[in-house]
Amino acid sequence: MARAEIVVDLDAVRHNVALLRRLVDRPLMAVVKADAYGHGLVPCAQAALDAGAEMLGVALLDEALTLRQAGVTAPILAWLVGPDDRVAEAVAADVEVSVSATWALAELVTAGRETGRIPRIHLKFDSGLSRAGATEADWPGLVAAAVRAEAEGSVQPVGLWSHLAYADDPGHPAVNRQVRAFAAAVVVAERAGLRGLCKHLANSAATLTRPDTWLDMVRPGIACYGLDPLGGDPAVHGLRPAMTVRAEVALVKRVPPGAGVSYGHAYVTDRETGLALVPIGYAEGIPRNATNVGPVWLGGARRTISGRVCMDQFVVDIGDDSVRAGDEVLVWGPGTQGEPTAQDWADAVDTIHYELVTRVGGRMTRRYAGGGG
Ligand SMILES: *Cc1c(COP(=O)(O)O)cnc(C)c1O
């Protein structure tokens, strides 16, 4: 057994993607950015495709090119493209690219000339997130430039898209406003001649709660990995968390009452007790603010981290329970054995599970269960 490892259940990824695909009954882009939210880019991409995803979504061109180098031939969209990015390589590798501005369109036209290919692009509209995408004021100009470039045979617009700010609060008026704003932007694009393109808007939360956002394709990320974007119990949606973080106890000892534990003595024993040392810390992505609040499953019980989380390790007060060096510590997992979930951790340290699963790693190894790793 490994000292500390991340176990990714690819059967769970396949289950989740197949479930979402059945729910929406239309094309699904599985979002695998950020190393598949910390679950492993290539094995998760393959699992999602096996389960019926038509397309993959990533932020960076580097991520898309890594997928191509691994032999993944499915359609891929990359959306976070900066100036002087690897656009020509991406076009040569058949990666579809999001375009939010006319300068980016011009770079794609150049990349098409250099590579002898016609870049496939998705025009992004900023419907109210104020992140990527053309604003309402800039949209007609971007659309017109794309129509001209298409007429010259320099690009092929294939998608119109946007991203929601408030999908995790499905009744929020901002969702309705964005749906309406995107519909209006689609009308502008269609009037200018961009008809029959793939329109897509829904992330995981919208995929689970707002059928009116499904349009021609959905783009779930976190739900593919079995976590509930709304912060609830993923089982309610039939989702199965794919990631388990586990470690082995490195040392167990008895200490007297009044022993200060870990840096700054943020925890002091109130009785003679046992302490277990767990060999992972903030270098592995265990948040330092899990000090005295992070939950773990150890020796058949739910316990709480005692004292500061250090770079390489943390300590757990185990009382008089029989725990030995080498025993398993479950940090988070699907919750089926009593262990905390990533949502429990998010609640404990006041963040979202997205951040926890994406950051966990460091010196931990990753192992795949469920076949296909
Ligand atoms: C990350 C991302 C998604 C997926 O979001 P989830 O909440 O994980 O489903 C979809 N679209 C865009 C543009 C994204 O950046």
CSV table of C-alpha atoms and ligand atoms in Angstrom, one decimal:
chain,number,residue,atom,x,y,z
A,1,MET,CA,0.0,0.0,0.0
A,2,ALA,CA,1.1,3.5,-0.7
A,3,ARG,CA,2.0,6.0,2.0
A,4,ALA,CA,-0.6,8.4,0.7
A,5,GLU,CA,-2.6,8.2,-2.5
A,6,ILE,CA,-5.5,9.4,-4.5
A,7,VAL,CA,-7.7,6.6,-5.7
A,8,VAL,CA,-9.9,7.5,-8.7
A,9,ASP,CA,-12.8,5.2,-9.5
A,10,LEU,CA,-13.2,5.3,-13.3
A,11,ASP,CA,-16.4,3.2,-13.0
A,12,ALA,CA,-17.9,6.1,-11.1
A,13,VAL,CA,-16.8,8.6,-13.8
A,14,ARG,CA,-18.4,6.3,-16.4
A,15,HIS,CA,-21.5,6.0,-14.3
A,16,ASN,CA,-21.9,9.7,-13.8
A,17,VAL,CA,-21.3,10.7,-17.4
A,18,ALA,CA,-23.7,8.0,-18.7
A,19,LEU,CA,-26.3,9.2,-16.2
A,20,LEU,CA,-26.0,12.8,-17.3
A,21,ARG,CA,-26.0,11.9,-20.9
A,22,ARG,CA,-29.3,10.0,-20.4
A,23,LEU,CA,-30.8,12.8,-18.5
A,24,VAL,CA,-30.2,15.4,-21.1
A,25,ASP,CA,-30.6,13.2,-24.2
A,26,ARG,CA,-28.4,15.4,-26.4
A,27,PRO,CA,-24.7,15.8,-26.9
A,28,LEU,CA,-22.5,16.2,-23.8
A,29,MET,CA,-19.1,17.8,-23.5
A,30,ALA,CA,-17.3,16.4,-20.5
A,31,VAL,CA,-15.1,19.1,-18.9
A,32,VAL,CA,-11.7,17.7,-18.1
A,33,LYS,CA,-9.7,20.9,-17.4
A,34,ALA,CA,-7.3,21.1,-14.5
A,35,ASP,CA,-6.2,17.5,-14.8
A,36,ALA,CA,-9.9,16.4,-14.8
A,37,TYR,CA,-10.5,18.4,-11.6
A,38,GLY,CA,-7.6,16.5,-10.0
A,39,HIS,CA,-8.8,13.1,-11.1
A,40,GLY,CA,-6.4,12.5,-14.0
A,41,LEU,CA,-6.8,14.1,-17.5
A,42,VAL,CA,-6.3,11.2,-19.9
A,43,PRO,CA,-8.0,8.3,-18.0
A,44,CYS,CA,-11.0,10.5,-17.1
A,45,ALA,CA,-11.3,11.8,-20.7
A,46,GLN,CA,-11.3,8.2,-21.9
A,47,ALA,CA,-13.8,7.1,-19.3
A,48,ALA,CA,-16.1,10.0,-20.2
A,49,LEU,CA,-15.9,9.1,-23.9
A,50,ASP,CA,-16.5,5.4,-23.2
A,51,ALA,CA,-19.6,6.5,-21.3
A,52,GLY,CA,-21.1,8.4,-24.2
A,53,ALA,CA,-19.6,11.9,-24.0
A,54,GLU,CA,-19.4,13.4,-27.6
A,55,MET,CA,-16.8,16.0,-26.8
A,56,LEU,CA,-14.2,17.1,-24.2
A,57,GLY,CA,-13.8,20.6,-22.8
A,58,VAL,CA,-10.6,22.1,-21.4
A,59,ALA,CA,-9.5,25.6,-20.4
A,60,LEU,CA,-6.0,25.6,-21.9
A,61,LEU,CA,-4.6,24.7,-25.3
A,62,ASP,CA,-1.9,22.8,-23.5
A,63,GLU,CA,-4.5,20.6,-22.0
A,64,ALA,CA,-6.1,19.9,-25.4
A,65,LEU,CA,-2.7,19.1,-26.9
A,66,THR,CA,-1.9,16.7,-24.1
A,67,LEU,CA,-5.1,14.9,-24.9
A,68,ARG,CA,-4.2,14.7,-28.6
A,69,GLN,CA,-0.6,13.5,-27.7
A,70,ALA,CA,-2.2,10.7,-25.7
A,71,GLY,CA,-4.1,9.6,-28.8
A,72,VAL,CA,-7.6,11.1,-27.9
A,73,THR,CA,-9.3,11.8,-31.3
A,74,ALA,CA,-12.7,13.0,-30.0
A,75,PRO,CA,-13.7,16.7,-30.6
A,76,ILE,CA,-12.1,19.0,-28.0
A,77,LEU,CA,-13.0,22.6,-27.2
A,78,ALA,CA,-10.4,24.8,-25.4
A,79,TRP,CA,-11.6,28.2,-24.2
A,80,LEU,CA,-8.9,30.1,-22.3
A,81,VAL,CA,-6.6,31.3,-25.1
A,82,GLY,CA,-4.2,34.2,-24.6
A,83,PRO,CA,-2.1,36.1,-27.0
A,84,ASP,CA,0.9,34.2,-28.5
A,85,ASP,CA,-0.7,30.9,-27.4
A,86,ARG,CA,-0.2,27.6,-29.1
A,87,VAL,CA,-3.0,28.3,-31.6
A,88,ALA,CA,-1.3,27.0,-34.7
A,89,GLU,CA,-0.5,23.7,-33.0
A,90,ALA,CA,-4.0,23.5,-31.7
A,91,VAL,CA,-5.5,24.1,-35.1
A,92,ALA,CA,-3.1,21.5,-36.6
A,93,ALA,CA,-4.3,19.1,-34.0
A,94,ASP,CA,-8.0,19.7,-34.8
A,95,VAL,CA,-8.7,21.4,-31.5
A,96,GLU,CA,-11.8,23.7,-31.5
A,97,VAL,CA,-11.0,27.1,-30.0
A,98,SER,CA,-13.3,29.6,-28.3
A,99,VAL,CA,-13.1,33.2,-29.6
A,100,SER,CA,-14.1,36.2,-27.5
A,101,ALA,CA,-12.5,39.0,-29.4
A,102,THR,CA,-11.6,40.0,-32.9
A,103,TRP,CA,-7.8,39.9,-32.2
A,104,ALA,CA,-8.2,36.2,-31.3
A,105,LEU,CA,-10.2,35.6,-34.4
A,106,ALA,CA,-7.3,37.2,-36.4
A,107,GLU,CA,-4.8,34.8,-34.7
A,108,LEU,CA,-6.9,31.9,-35.7
A,109,VAL,CA,-7.1,33.0,-39.3
A,110,THR,CA,-3.3,33.2,-39.3
A,111,ALA,CA,-3.1,29.8,-37.7
A,112,GLY,CA,-5.3,28.4,-40.4
A,113,ARG,CA,-3.1,29.8,-43.1
A,114,GLU,CA,0.0,28.5,-41.4
A,115,THR,CA,-1.4,25.0,-41.1
A,116,GLY,CA,-3.5,24.7,-44.2
A,117,ARG,CA,-6.6,23.9,-42.1
A,118,ILE,CA,-9.8,25.7,-41.4
A,119,PRO,CA,-10.0,26.4,-37.7
A,120,ARG,CA,-13.3,25.4,-36.0
A,121,ILE,CA,-14.3,28.1,-33.6
A,122,HIS,CA,-17.0,28.7,-30.9
A,123,LEU,CA,-17.9,32.4,-30.5
A,124,LYS,CA,-18.3,33.2,-26.9
A,125,PHE,CA,-20.8,35.8,-25.6
A,126,ASP,CA,-20.6,37.4,-22.2
A,127,SER,CA,-24.2,37.0,-21.0
A,128,GLY,CA,-23.5,38.4,-17.6
A,129,LEU,CA,-20.5,36.7,-15.9
A,130,SER,CA,-18.0,39.4,-17.0
A,131,ARG,CA,-15.3,36.8,-17.5
A,132,ALA,CA,-14.5,35.6,-21.1
A,133,GLY,CA,-16.8,36.4,-24.0
A,134,ALA,CA,-17.7,39.4,-26.0
A,135,THR,CA,-19.9,42.0,-24.4
A,136,GLU,CA,-23.3,42.9,-25.8
A,137,ALA,CA,-21.6,46.0,-27.3
A,138,ASP,CA,-18.8,44.0,-28.9
A,139,TRP,CA,-20.8,41.0,-30.0
A,140,PRO,CA,-22.2,42.3,-33.4
A,141,GLY,CA,-18.6,43.3,-34.4
A,142,LEU,CA,-17.2,39.9,-33.5
A,143,VAL,CA,-20.1,38.1,-35.3
A,144,ALA,CA,-19.6,40.2,-38.4
A,145,ALA,CA,-15.8,39.5,-38.4
A,146,ALA,CA,-16.5,35.8,-38.1
A,147,VAL,CA,-19.0,35.9,-40.9
A,148,ARG,CA,-16.4,37.6,-43.2
A,149,ALA,CA,-13.7,35.2,-42.2
A,150,GLU,CA,-16.0,32.2,-42.9
A,151,ALA,CA,-17.0,33.6,-46.3
A,152,GLU,CA,-13.2,33.8,-47.1
A,153,GLY,CA,-12.8,30.2,-46.0
A,154,SER,CA,-10.5,31.3,-43.2
A,155,VAL,CA,-12.5,29.8,-40.2
A,156,GLN,CA,-15.5,27.6,-39.6
A,157,PRO,CA,-17.8,28.9,-36.8
A,158,VAL,CA,-19.3,25.8,-35.2
A,159,GLY,CA,-20.6,27.0,-31.8
A,160,LEU,CA,-22.2,29.9,-30.0
A,161,TRP,CA,-21.8,29.8,-26.3
A,162,SER,CA,-21.8,31.5,-22.9
A,163,HIS,CA,-21.3,30.6,-19.2
A,164,LEU,CA,-23.5,31.1,-16.2
A,165,ALA,CA,-22.7,33.0,-13.0
A,166,TYR,CA,-25.4,31.7,-10.7
A,167,ALA,CA,-26.2,28.2,-11.9
A,168,ASP,CA,-25.6,26.8,-8.4
A,169,ASP,CA,-28.6,29.0,-7.3
A,170,PRO,CA,-31.1,27.8,-10.0
A,171,GLY,CA,-33.9,30.2,-9.0
A,172,HIS,CA,-31.7,33.2,-9.0
A,173,PRO,CA,-32.9,36.0,-11.4
A,174,ALA,CA,-29.4,36.2,-12.8
A,175,VAL,CA,-29.9,32.8,-14.4
A,176,ASN,CA,-33.0,34.0,-16.2
A,177,ARG,CA,-31.3,37.2,-17.3
A,178,GLN,CA,-28.4,35.3,-18.7
A,179,VAL,CA,-30.6,32.8,-20.6
A,180,ARG,CA,-32.5,35.7,-22.1
A,181,ALA,CA,-29.3,37.6,-23.0
A,182,PHE,CA,-27.8,34.6,-24.6
A,183,ALA,CA,-31.0,33.9,-26.7
A,184,ALA,CA,-30.8,37.5,-27.9
A,185,ALA,CA,-27.1,37.1,-28.8
A,186,VAL,CA,-28.0,34.0,-30.8
A,187,VAL,CA,-30.6,36.0,-32.7
A,188,VAL,CA,-28.0,38.6,-33.6
A,189,ALA,CA,-25.6,35.9,-34.8
A,190,GLU,CA,-28.3,34.1,-36.8
A,191,ARG,CA,-29.4,37.4,-38.5
A,192,ALA,CA,-25.8,38.0,-39.4
A,193,GLY,CA,-25.7,34.6,-41.1
A,194,LEU,CA,-24.4,32.2,-38.4
A,195,ARG,CA,-27.2,29.6,-38.5
A,196,GLY,CA,-27.3,26.0,-37.3
A,197,LEU,CA,-24.4,26.3,-34.9
A,198,CYS,CA,-24.1,24.4,-31.7
A,199,LYS,CA,-25.5,26.5,-28.8
A,200,HIS,CA,-24.3,25.6,-25.4
A,201,LEU,CA,-24.6,27.2,-21.9
A,202,ALA,CA,-25.1,24.6,-19.1
A,203,ASN,CA,-22.4,23.7,-16.6
A,204,SER,CA,-23.1,20.9,-14.1
A,205,ALA,CA,-25.5,22.8,-11.9
A,206,ALA,CA,-27.6,23.9,-14.9
A,207,THR,CA,-27.5,20.4,-16.3
A,208,LEU,CA,-29.0,19.1,-13.1
A,209,THR,CA,-31.5,21.8,-12.5
A,210,ARG,CA,-32.3,23.9,-15.6
A,211,PRO,CA,-33.5,22.0,-18.7
A,212,ASP,CA,-34.1,25.4,-20.4
A,213,THR,CA,-30.3,25.9,-20.5
A,214,TRP,CA,-29.5,22.6,-22.2
A,215,LEU,CA,-29.9,23.9,-25.7
A,216,ASP,CA,-27.8,21.9,-28.2
A,217,MET,CA,-25.2,20.5,-25.8
A,218,VAL,CA,-24.3,20.6,-22.0
A,219,ARG,CA,-20.9,21.1,-20.5
A,220,PRO,CA,-20.8,19.4,-17.1
A,221,GLY,CA,-17.5,19.2,-15.2
A,222,ILE,CA,-17.8,18.5,-11.5
A,223,ALA,CA,-20.9,16.3,-11.8
A,224,CYS,CA,-18.8,13.9,-14.0
A,225,TYR,CA,-16.7,13.3,-11.0
A,226,GLY,CA,-19.7,12.6,-8.8
A,227,LEU,CA,-19.8,15.8,-6.7
A,228,ASP,CA,-23.0,17.9,-6.4
A,229,PRO,CA,-22.4,21.4,-7.8
A,230,LEU,CA,-25.2,22.6,-5.5
A,231,GLY,CA,-23.4,21.6,-2.4
A,232,GLY,CA,-25.8,18.8,-1.4
A,233,ASP,CA,-25.8,15.1,-1.4
A,234,PRO,CA,-24.8,13.8,-4.9
A,235,ALA,CA,-26.7,10.6,-4.3
A,236,VAL,CA,-29.9,12.7,-4.7
A,237,HIS,CA,-29.0,13.1,-8.4
A,238,GLY,CA,-27.7,9.5,-8.6
A,239,LEU,CA,-24.1,10.7,-8.8
A,240,ARG,CA,-21.1,8.7,-7.3
A,241,PRO,CA,-18.0,10.6,-6.1
A,242,ALA,CA,-15.0,9.2,-7.9
A,243,MET,CA,-12.1,10.3,-5.7
A,244,THR,CA,-10.8,8.8,-2.5
A,245,VAL,CA,-7.9,10.4,-0.6
A,246,ARG,CA,-6.2,8.0,1.8
A,247,ALA,CA,-3.0,7.7,3.7
A,248,GLU,CA,-1.3,5.4,6.2
A,249,VAL,CA,-0.7,6.3,9.8
A,250,ALA,CA,3.1,7.0,10.1
A,251,LEU,CA,3.4,6.8,13.9
A,252,VAL,CA,1.2,6.4,17.0
A,253,LYS,CA,2.1,7.4,20.6
A,254,ARG,CA,0.7,8.1,24.0
A,255,VAL,CA,1.1,11.6,25.5
A,256,PRO,CA,0.2,13.1,28.9
A,257,PRO,CA,-2.5,15.6,29.7
A,258,GLY,CA,-1.5,19.2,28.7
A,259,ALA,CA,0.6,18.1,25.7
A,260,GLY,CA,0.7,20.9,23.0
A,261,VAL,CA,0.1,19.3,19.6
A,262,SER,CA,1.8,20.6,16.4
A,263,TYR,CA,3.0,24.1,15.6
A,264,GLY,CA,1.7,26.8,17.9
A,265,HIS,CA,0.1,24.3,20.1
A,266,ALA,CA,-3.3,25.1,18.6
A,267,TYR,CA,-4.5,21.8,20.2
A,268,VAL,CA,-3.6,20.8,23.8
A,269,THR,CA,-4.6,17.4,25.2
A,270,ASP,CA,-7.0,17.5,28.1
A,271,ARG,CA,-6.2,13.9,29.3
A,272,GLU,CA,-3.7,11.2,28.7
A,273,THR,CA,-4.4,10.1,25.1
A,274,GLY,CA,-3.1,8.6,21.9
A,275,LEU,CA,-2.0,10.6,18.9
A,276,ALA,CA,-1.8,9.3,15.3
A,277,LEU,CA,0.6,11.1,12.8
A,278,VAL,CA,-0.8,11.2,9.3
A,279,PRO,CA,1.9,11.9,6.6
A,280,ILE,CA,0.2,14.4,4.4
A,281,GLY,CA,-0.1,18.2,4.7
A,282,TYR,CA,-0.6,21.4,2.9
A,283,ALA,CA,2.1,20.3,0.3
A,284,GLU,CA,-0.4,17.6,-0.6
A,285,GLY,CA,-3.3,20.2,-0.8
A,286,ILE,CA,-4.7,19.5,2.7
A,287,PRO,CA,-5.8,23.0,3.5
A,288,ARG,CA,-3.9,24.6,6.4
A,289,ASN,CA,-7.2,26.0,7.7
A,290,ALA,CA,-8.4,22.5,8.3
A,291,THR,CA,-6.5,23.0,11.7
A,292,ASN,CA,-8.8,21.6,14.4
A,293,VAL,CA,-11.7,21.2,12.0
A,294,GLY,CA,-10.8,18.8,9.1
A,295,PRO,CA,-12.6,15.5,9.4
A,296,VAL,CA,-11.0,12.0,8.8
A,297,TRP,CA,-12.0,8.4,9.1
A,298,LEU,CA,-9.5,6.5,11.2
A,299,GLY,CA,-9.7,3.3,13.3
A,300,GLY,CA,-13.4,2.8,12.5
A,301,ALA,CA,-14.5,6.3,13.6
A,302,ARG,CA,-14.9,9.9,12.3
A,303,ARG,CA,-12.3,12.1,14.0
A,304,THR,CA,-11.0,15.6,13.7
A,305,ILE,CA,-7.5,16.9,12.9
A,306,SER,CA,-5.9,18.0,16.2
A,307,GLY,CA,-3.8,21.1,15.9
A,308,ARG,CA,-2.2,22.8,12.9
A,309,VAL,CA,-1.9,21.1,9.5
A,310,CYS,CA,1.8,21.2,8.6
A,311,MET,CA,3.5,21.0,5.2
A,312,ASP,CA,4.0,17.3,5.4
A,313,GLN,CA,1.8,16.0,8.2
A,314,PHE,CA,-1.0,16.4,10.6
A,315,VAL,CA,-2.0,14.8,13.9
A,316,VAL,CA,-5.2,13.2,15.1
A,317,ASP,CA,-6.2,12.6,18.7
A,318,ILE,CA,-7.3,9.0,18.8
A,319,GLY,CA,-8.1,8.8,22.6
A,320,ASP,CA,-7.7,5.2,23.9
A,321,ASP,CA,-8.7,3.6,20.6
A,322,SER,CA,-6.4,0.9,19.2
A,323,VAL,CA,-4.8,2.5,16.1
A,324,ARG,CA,-1.4,1.3,14.8
A,325,ALA,CA,1.2,2.7,12.4
A,326,GLY,CA,0.2,1.5,8.9
A,327,ASP,CA,-3.6,1.8,9.6
A,328,GLU,CA,-5.6,3.4,6.9
A,329,VAL,CA,-6.8,7.1,7.2
A,330,LEU,CA,-9.5,8.1,4.8
A,331,VAL,CA,-9.5,11.8,4.3
A,332,TRP,CA,-12.4,12.0,1.9
A,333,GLY,CA,-14.2,9.6,-0.4
A,334,PRO,CA,-17.7,8.7,-1.6
A,335,GLY,CA,-18.8,8.4,2.1
A,336,THR,CA,-19.9,4.8,1.7
A,337,GLN,CA,-17.6,3.5,4.5
A,338,GLY,CA,-18.4,6.3,6.9
A,339,GLU,CA,-15.6,8.5,5.7
A,340,PRO,CA,-16.0,12.2,5.2
A,341,THR,CA,-16.9,13.4,1.7
A,342,ALA,CA,-15.2,16.3,-0.2
A,343,GLN,CA,-18.4,18.2,0.6
A,344,ASP,CA,-17.9,17.6,4.3
A,345,TRP,CA,-14.4,19.0,3.9
A,346,ALA,CA,-15.7,22.0,1.9
A,347,ASP,CA,-18.1,22.7,4.7
A,348,ALA,CA,-15.4,22.3,7.4
A,349,VAL,CA,-12.9,24.6,5.8
A,350,ASP,CA,-15.4,27.1,4.2
A,351,THR,CA,-14.6,26.5,0.5
A,352,ILE,CA,-16.1,24.4,-2.3
A,353,HIS,CA,-15.2,20.8,-3.1
A,354,TYR,CA,-14.0,21.9,-6.6
A,355,GLU,CA,-11.1,23.6,-4.9
A,356,LEU,CA,-10.3,20.7,-2.7
A,357,VAL,CA,-10.3,17.9,-5.4
A,358,THR,CA,-8.4,20.1,-7.9
A,359,ARG,CA,-5.6,21.0,-5.4
A,360,VAL,CA,-5.1,17.7,-3.7
A,361,GLY,CA,-1.9,15.9,-4.9
A,362,GLY,CA,1.6,17.1,-4.2
A,363,ARG,CA,3.7,14.0,-3.3
A,364,MET,CA,0.7,11.7,-3.3
A,365,THR,CA,0.5,9.0,-6.0
A,366,ARG,CA,-2.7,8.5,-8.0
A,367,ARG,CA,-4.1,5.1,-8.6
A,368,TYR,CA,-7.1,4.1,-10.8
A,369,ALA,CA,-9.8,1.7,-9.8
A,370,GLY,CA,-12.6,0.4,-12.0
A,371,GLY,CA,-10.4,-0.4,-15.0
A,372,GLY,CA,-9.1,1.7,-17.9
A,373,GLY,CA,-6.5,3.7,-15.9
B,1,LIG,C1,-15.3,24.8,-15.7
B,1,LIG,C2,-16.3,25.1,-16.7
B,1,LIG,C3,-17.4,24.3,-16.9
B,1,LIG,C4,-17.8,23.1,-16.0
B,1,LIG,O1,-18.3,23.7,-14.8
B,1,LIG,P1,-18.9,22.7,-13.7
B,1,LIG,O2,-19.4,23.6,-12.6
B,1,LIG,O3,-17.7,21.9,-13.1
B,1,LIG,O4,-19.8,21.8,-14.3
B,1,LIG,C5,-18.3,24.6,-18.0
B,1,LIG,N1,-18.0,25.7,-18.8
B,1,LIG,C6,-17.0,26.5,-18.6
B,1,LIG,C7,-16.7,27.7,-19.5
B,1,LIG,C8,-16.1,26.2,-17.5
B,1,LIG,O5,-15.1,27.1,-17.3
